[in-house]
Amino acid sequence: MALIVLAADKGAPGVTTAATALGAVWPRPVLLAECDPSGGDLAYRLPADDGGVLNPGRGLLSLGAVARRGLHTELIYEHTQRLVGGLDVLAGLTNGEQAAGLTWLWGPLGRAFAALPQADVLADCGRLGLHPQIGDLVAEADQVVLFTRASLDHVAHLRERLSLIGRKVGVVVIADPRSYRSSMEEIRRIVSGWDVAFVGGLAYDPKGAELLRGQWGGRLDRSLLIRTARELATRLAAQLAAGGETTAPPVVGRANREPEVRS
């Protein structure tokens, strides 16, 4: 269906949390793939569907061990697992050293993700720039989304990444709810001269992020993290369905109001 790369530059601010939240509310069938060459931690931070732990040896590493004989789309699901709540995931590497033997994998993996017939793929690529080979996967994406925060250091690195990436991207600001709209407007102004498809937002919500670690439904569904993730997911999916045309900025909470801050 479609490959959506989620990444950042300096510090990868909350990309894994954002990717998991988006996967939880994605409006179409979806696979969350942990593709950070520096290593991931989904296997250690989120419970499996049966309440146990994910198998860190089953995922990208086990897929890479057999994919040299040919990487077809059906093979991917032989190495996925399911999180509590029903989200299918391809767990990533457990450390950066494992990436040294998989430099050949990223291009074929990107093509396989893009050709997956039964689901969109959200690829959490972490921080771009540390492992140039991940660019082979990024090149296959239908949409690239860069995450940032509205601080001077993050914005400086965002602008540098925009000048290097060589394609149109979306930008998502992880913002404090108290300055949610102003943060998005500031980033929108800063990147106005770049080839940016849209600027969206995701609430910085530590309480919601903790709930995402296993307590699905109820309070999690009402959290600012999930509310803003749902709006962002709906927008991204609609944009993909429309062939990449930009859409109007999402409205968060009631019309023309910032998100409420819950105690």
GROMACS .gro file of C-alpha atoms in nm:
model
  263
    1MET     CA    1   0.000   0.000   0.000
    2ALA     CA    2   0.226   0.285   0.119
    3LEU     CA    3   0.559   0.331   0.300
    4ILE     CA    4   0.577   0.622   0.543
    5VAL     CA    5   0.920   0.697   0.689
    6LEU     CA    6   0.921   0.865   1.032
    7ALA     CA    7   1.251   1.017   1.139
    8ALA     CA    8   1.431   1.312   1.293
    9ASP     CA    9   1.773   1.469   1.300
   10LYS     CA   10   1.928   1.570   1.631
   11GLY     CA   11   1.822   1.351   1.918
   12ALA     CA   12   1.532   1.180   1.734
   13PRO     CA   13   1.278   1.356   1.960
   14GLY     CA   14   1.010   1.102   2.045
   15VAL     CA   15   1.004   0.926   1.707
   16THR     CA   16   0.938   0.580   1.850
   17THR     CA   17   0.659   0.706   2.075
   18ALA     CA   18   0.511   0.901   1.784
   19ALA     CA   19   0.535   0.601   1.552
   20THR     CA   20   0.365   0.373   1.805
   21ALA     CA   21   0.088   0.626   1.870
   22LEU     CA   22   0.027   0.671   1.497
   23GLY     CA   23   0.023   0.295   1.444
   24ALA     CA   24  -0.232   0.253   1.724
   25VAL     CA   25  -0.482   0.486   1.554
   26TRP     CA   26  -0.390   0.446   1.185
   27PRO     CA   27  -0.716   0.440   0.983
   28ARG     CA   28  -0.601   0.161   0.750
   29PRO     CA   29  -0.427  -0.175   0.808
   30VAL     CA   30  -0.073  -0.096   0.918
   31LEU     CA   31   0.261  -0.250   1.012
   32LEU     CA   32   0.499  -0.065   1.244
   33ALA     CA   33   0.858  -0.140   1.141
   34GLU     CA   34   1.147  -0.044   1.368
   35CYS     CA   35   1.418   0.049   1.118
   36ASP     CA   36   1.664   0.254   1.323
   37PRO     CA   37   2.013   0.115   1.243
   38SER     CA   38   2.132   0.237   1.584
   39GLY     CA   39   1.899  -0.012   1.752
   40GLY     CA   40   1.549   0.001   1.888
   41ASP     CA   41   1.367  -0.072   2.210
   42LEU     CA   42   1.012  -0.176   2.121
   43ALA     CA   43   1.090  -0.527   2.243
   44TYR     CA   44   1.171  -0.387   2.587
   45ARG     CA   45   0.919  -0.108   2.627
   46LEU     CA   46   0.591  -0.258   2.497
   47PRO     CA   47   0.415  -0.585   2.589
   48ALA     CA   48   0.314  -0.851   2.343
   49ASP     CA   49  -0.049  -0.929   2.263
   50ASP     CA   50  -0.050  -1.217   2.514
   51GLY     CA   51   0.076  -0.991   2.793
   52GLY     CA   52   0.429  -1.130   2.778
   53VAL     CA   53   0.738  -0.975   2.624
   54LEU     CA   54   0.829  -0.949   2.260
   55ASN     CA   55   1.105  -1.174   2.132
   56PRO     CA   56   1.401  -0.941   2.055
   57GLY     CA   57   1.550  -1.206   1.827
   58ARG     CA   58   1.248  -1.209   1.598
   59GLY     CA   59   1.221  -0.911   1.369
   60LEU     CA   60   1.458  -0.717   1.149
   61LEU     CA   61   1.760  -0.923   1.252
   62SER     CA   62   1.598  -1.260   1.181
   63LEU     CA   63   1.451  -1.124   0.858
   64GLY     CA   64   1.795  -1.008   0.745
   65ALA     CA   65   1.938  -1.353   0.812
   66VAL     CA   66   1.708  -1.516   0.555
   67ALA     CA   67   1.647  -1.227   0.314
   68ARG     CA   68   1.975  -1.273   0.125
   69ARG     CA   69   1.799  -1.550  -0.064
   70GLY     CA   70   1.534  -1.301  -0.175
   71LEU     CA   71   1.312  -1.057   0.011
   72HIS     CA   72   0.948  -1.092  -0.088
   73THR     CA   73   0.653  -0.931   0.086
   74GLU     CA   74   0.517  -1.255   0.236
   75LEU     CA   75   0.850  -1.312   0.413
   76ILE     CA   76   0.811  -0.993   0.617
   77TYR     CA   77   0.510  -1.123   0.810
   78GLU     CA   78   0.699  -1.439   0.906
   79HIS     CA   79   0.914  -1.215   1.129
   80THR     CA   80   0.654  -0.979   1.276
   81GLN     CA   81   0.495  -0.988   1.621
   82ARG     CA   82   0.182  -0.834   1.768
   83LEU     CA   83   0.163  -0.580   2.047
   84VAL     CA   84  -0.106  -0.562   2.310
   85GLY     CA   85  -0.388  -0.374   2.139
   86GLY     CA   86  -0.334  -0.559   1.811
   87LEU     CA   87  -0.064  -0.357   1.637
   88ASP     CA   88   0.165  -0.568   1.413
   89VAL     CA   89   0.534  -0.477   1.453
   90LEU     CA   90   0.864  -0.572   1.297
   91ALA     CA   91   1.098  -0.537   1.593
   92GLY     CA   92   1.427  -0.367   1.519
   93LEU     CA   93   1.790  -0.436   1.595
   94THR     CA   94   1.885  -0.443   1.961
   95ASN     CA   95   2.213  -0.255   1.911
   96GLY     CA   96   2.393  -0.056   1.645
   97GLU     CA   97   2.665  -0.316   1.594
   98GLN     CA   98   2.414  -0.551   1.433
   99ALA     CA   99   2.363  -0.298   1.151
  100ALA     CA  100   2.718  -0.353   1.021
  101GLY     CA  101   2.620  -0.679   0.855
  102LEU     CA  102   2.295  -0.547   0.712
  103THR     CA  103   2.407  -0.252   0.502
  104TRP     CA  104   2.274  -0.429   0.191
  105LEU     CA  105   1.925  -0.477   0.340
  106TRP     CA  106   1.779  -0.124   0.347
  107GLY     CA  107   1.707  -0.080  -0.023
  108PRO     CA  108   1.539  -0.422  -0.073
  109LEU     CA  109   1.351  -0.374   0.253
  110GLY     CA  110   1.219  -0.036   0.143
  111ARG     CA  111   1.100  -0.181  -0.188
  112ALA     CA  112   0.932  -0.473  -0.009
  113PHE     CA  113   0.759  -0.237   0.235
  114ALA     CA  114   0.635  -0.014  -0.047
  115ALA     CA  115   0.497  -0.317  -0.231
  116LEU     CA  116   0.325  -0.471   0.073
  117PRO     CA  117  -0.030  -0.529  -0.055
  118GLN     CA  118  -0.223  -0.566   0.268
  119ALA     CA  119  -0.101  -0.279   0.486
  120ASP     CA  120   0.069   0.058   0.504
  121VAL     CA  121   0.411   0.053   0.671
  122LEU     CA  122   0.519   0.309   0.930
  123ALA     CA  123   0.900   0.284   0.935
  124ASP     CA  124   1.059   0.431   1.248
  125CYS     CA  125   1.405   0.526   1.119
  126GLY     CA  126   1.515   0.719   1.427
  127ARG     CA  127   1.787   0.975   1.367
  128LEU     CA  128   1.895   1.030   1.007
  129GLY     CA  129   2.257   1.092   0.918
  130LEU     CA  130   2.435   0.841   1.141
  131HIS     CA  131   2.397   0.551   0.897
  132PRO     CA  132   2.396   0.670   0.533
  133GLN     CA  133   2.273   0.331   0.410
  134ILE     CA  134   1.927   0.400   0.555
  135GLY     CA  135   1.890   0.649   0.271
  136ASP     CA  136   1.824   0.352   0.042
  137LEU     CA  137   1.507   0.278   0.241
  138VAL     CA  138   1.408   0.644   0.267
  139ALA     CA  139   1.431   0.674  -0.113
  140GLU     CA  140   1.150   0.416  -0.149
  141ALA     CA  141   0.907   0.601   0.079
  142ASP     CA  142   0.576   0.743  -0.040
  143GLN     CA  143   0.598   1.000   0.240
  144VAL     CA  144   0.881   1.111   0.468
  145VAL     CA  145   0.786   1.280   0.796
  146LEU     CA  146   1.050   1.459   1.002
  147PHE     CA  147   0.985   1.524   1.371
  148THR     CA  148   1.121   1.824   1.554
  149ARG     CA  149   1.068   2.044   1.856
  150ALA     CA  150   1.028   2.419   1.855
  151SER     CA  151   1.370   2.488   2.008
  152LEU     CA  152   1.668   2.658   1.850
  153ASP     CA  153   1.891   2.350   1.836
  154HIS     CA  154   1.625   2.121   1.691
  155VAL     CA  155   1.516   2.378   1.434
  156ALA     CA  156   1.877   2.432   1.323
  157HIS     CA  157   1.922   2.059   1.266
  158LEU     CA  158   1.584   2.037   1.092
  159ARG     CA  159   1.685   2.305   0.841
  160GLU     CA  160   2.014   2.129   0.776
  161ARG     CA  161   1.833   1.799   0.718
  162LEU     CA  162   1.586   1.967   0.480
  163SER     CA  163   1.877   2.089   0.271
  164LEU     CA  164   2.027   1.738   0.255
  165ILE     CA  165   1.728   1.513   0.208
  166GLY     CA  166   1.655   1.613  -0.152
  167ARG     CA  167   1.280   1.549  -0.155
  168LYS     CA  168   0.951   1.693  -0.031
  169VAL     CA  169   0.876   1.598   0.329
  170GLY     CA  170   0.623   1.661   0.600
  171VAL     CA  171   0.728   1.818   0.930
  172VAL     CA  172   0.564   1.738   1.264
  173VAL     CA  173   0.630   1.948   1.573
  174ILE     CA  174   0.623   1.767   1.907
  175ALA     CA  175   0.488   2.057   2.110
  176ASP     CA  176   0.388   2.146   2.462
  177PRO     CA  177   0.005   2.170   2.470
  178ARG     CA  178   0.030   2.516   2.625
  179SER     CA  179   0.203   2.649   2.311
  180TYR     CA  180   0.077   2.395   2.059
  181ARG     CA  181  -0.052   2.621   1.784
  182SER     CA  182   0.213   2.887   1.826
  183SER     CA  183   0.485   2.621   1.798
  184MET     CA  184   0.338   2.491   1.473
  185GLU     CA  185   0.305   2.842   1.333
  186GLU     CA  186   0.665   2.922   1.423
  187ILE     CA  187   0.797   2.608   1.251
  188ARG     CA  188   0.569   2.672   0.952
  189ARG     CA  189   0.722   3.021   0.919
  190ILE     CA  190   1.078   2.891   0.953
  191VAL     CA  191   1.044   2.619   0.686
  192SER     CA  192   0.835   2.826   0.444
  193GLY     CA  193   1.125   2.851   0.199
  194TRP     CA  194   1.185   2.476   0.188
  195ASP     CA  195   1.014   2.197  -0.004
  196VAL     CA  196   0.778   2.102   0.280
  197ALA     CA  197   0.445   1.935   0.207
  198PHE     CA  198   0.284   2.024   0.541
  199VAL     CA  199   0.354   2.116   0.902
  200GLY     CA  200   0.155   1.925   1.163
  201GLY     CA  201   0.168   1.871   1.536
  202LEU     CA  202   0.179   1.603   1.802
  203ALA     CA  203   0.129   1.682   2.168
  204TYR     CA  204   0.420   1.639   2.407
  205ASP     CA  205   0.236   1.424   2.660
  206PRO     CA  206   0.456   1.220   2.899
  207LYS     CA  207   0.153   1.076   3.079
  208GLY     CA  208   0.004   0.958   2.751
  209ALA     CA  209   0.339   0.809   2.649
  210GLU     CA  210   0.347   0.606   2.972
  211LEU     CA  211  -0.007   0.480   2.910
  212LEU     CA  212   0.103   0.377   2.561
  213ARG     CA  213   0.344   0.130   2.718
  214GLY     CA  214   0.063  -0.115   2.779
  215GLN     CA  215  -0.258   0.038   2.913
  216TRP     CA  216  -0.453   0.058   2.586
  217GLY     CA  217  -0.802   0.208   2.568
  218GLY     CA  218  -0.986   0.417   2.828
  219ARG     CA  219  -0.756   0.687   2.963
  220LEU     CA  220  -0.507   0.637   2.680
  221ASP     CA  221  -0.773   0.699   2.417
  222ARG     CA  222  -0.858   1.032   2.583
  223SER     CA  223  -0.493   1.143   2.617
  224LEU     CA  224  -0.361   1.441   2.425
  225LEU     CA  225  -0.101   1.215   2.264
  226ILE     CA  226  -0.363   0.988   2.109
  227ARG     CA  227  -0.604   1.269   2.023
  228THR     CA  228  -0.338   1.455   1.826
  229ALA     CA  229  -0.196   1.130   1.682
  230ARG     CA  230  -0.541   1.039   1.549
  231GLU     CA  231  -0.574   1.375   1.374
  232LEU     CA  232  -0.224   1.345   1.229
  233ALA     CA  233  -0.282   0.984   1.116
  234THR     CA  234  -0.609   1.078   0.947
  235ARG     CA  235  -0.438   1.363   0.767
  236LEU     CA  236  -0.142   1.154   0.651
  237ALA     CA  237  -0.363   0.870   0.528
  238ALA     CA  238  -0.588   1.113   0.340
  239GLN     CA  239  -0.286   1.278   0.182
  240LEU     CA  240  -0.153   0.943   0.065
  241ALA     CA  241  -0.493   0.852  -0.078
  242ALA     CA  242  -0.499   1.184  -0.262
  243GLY     CA  243  -0.161   1.115  -0.420
  244GLY     CA  244   0.044   1.342  -0.197
  245GLU     CA  245  -0.159   1.661  -0.229
  246THR     CA  246  -0.137   1.880   0.076
  247THR     CA  247  -0.439   1.924   0.297
  248ALA     CA  248  -0.547   2.193   0.537
  249PRO     CA  249  -0.387   2.196   0.883
  250PRO     CA  250  -0.571   1.978   1.134
  251VAL     CA  251  -0.786   2.136   1.404
  252VAL     CA  252  -0.700   2.017   1.753
  253GLY     CA  253  -0.968   2.013   2.021
  254ARG     CA  254  -1.259   2.251   1.972
  255ALA     CA  255  -1.250   2.491   1.679
  256ASN     CA  256  -0.977   2.756   1.704
  257ARG     CA  257  -0.865   2.641   2.047
  258GLU     CA  258  -0.546   2.484   2.171
  259PRO     CA  259  -0.567   2.135   2.325
  260GLU     CA  260  -0.687   2.126   2.682
  261VAL     CA  261  -0.426   2.043   2.944
  262ARG     CA  262  -0.559   1.761   3.160
  263SER     CA  263  -0.439   1.720   3.514
   0.00000   0.00000   0.00000
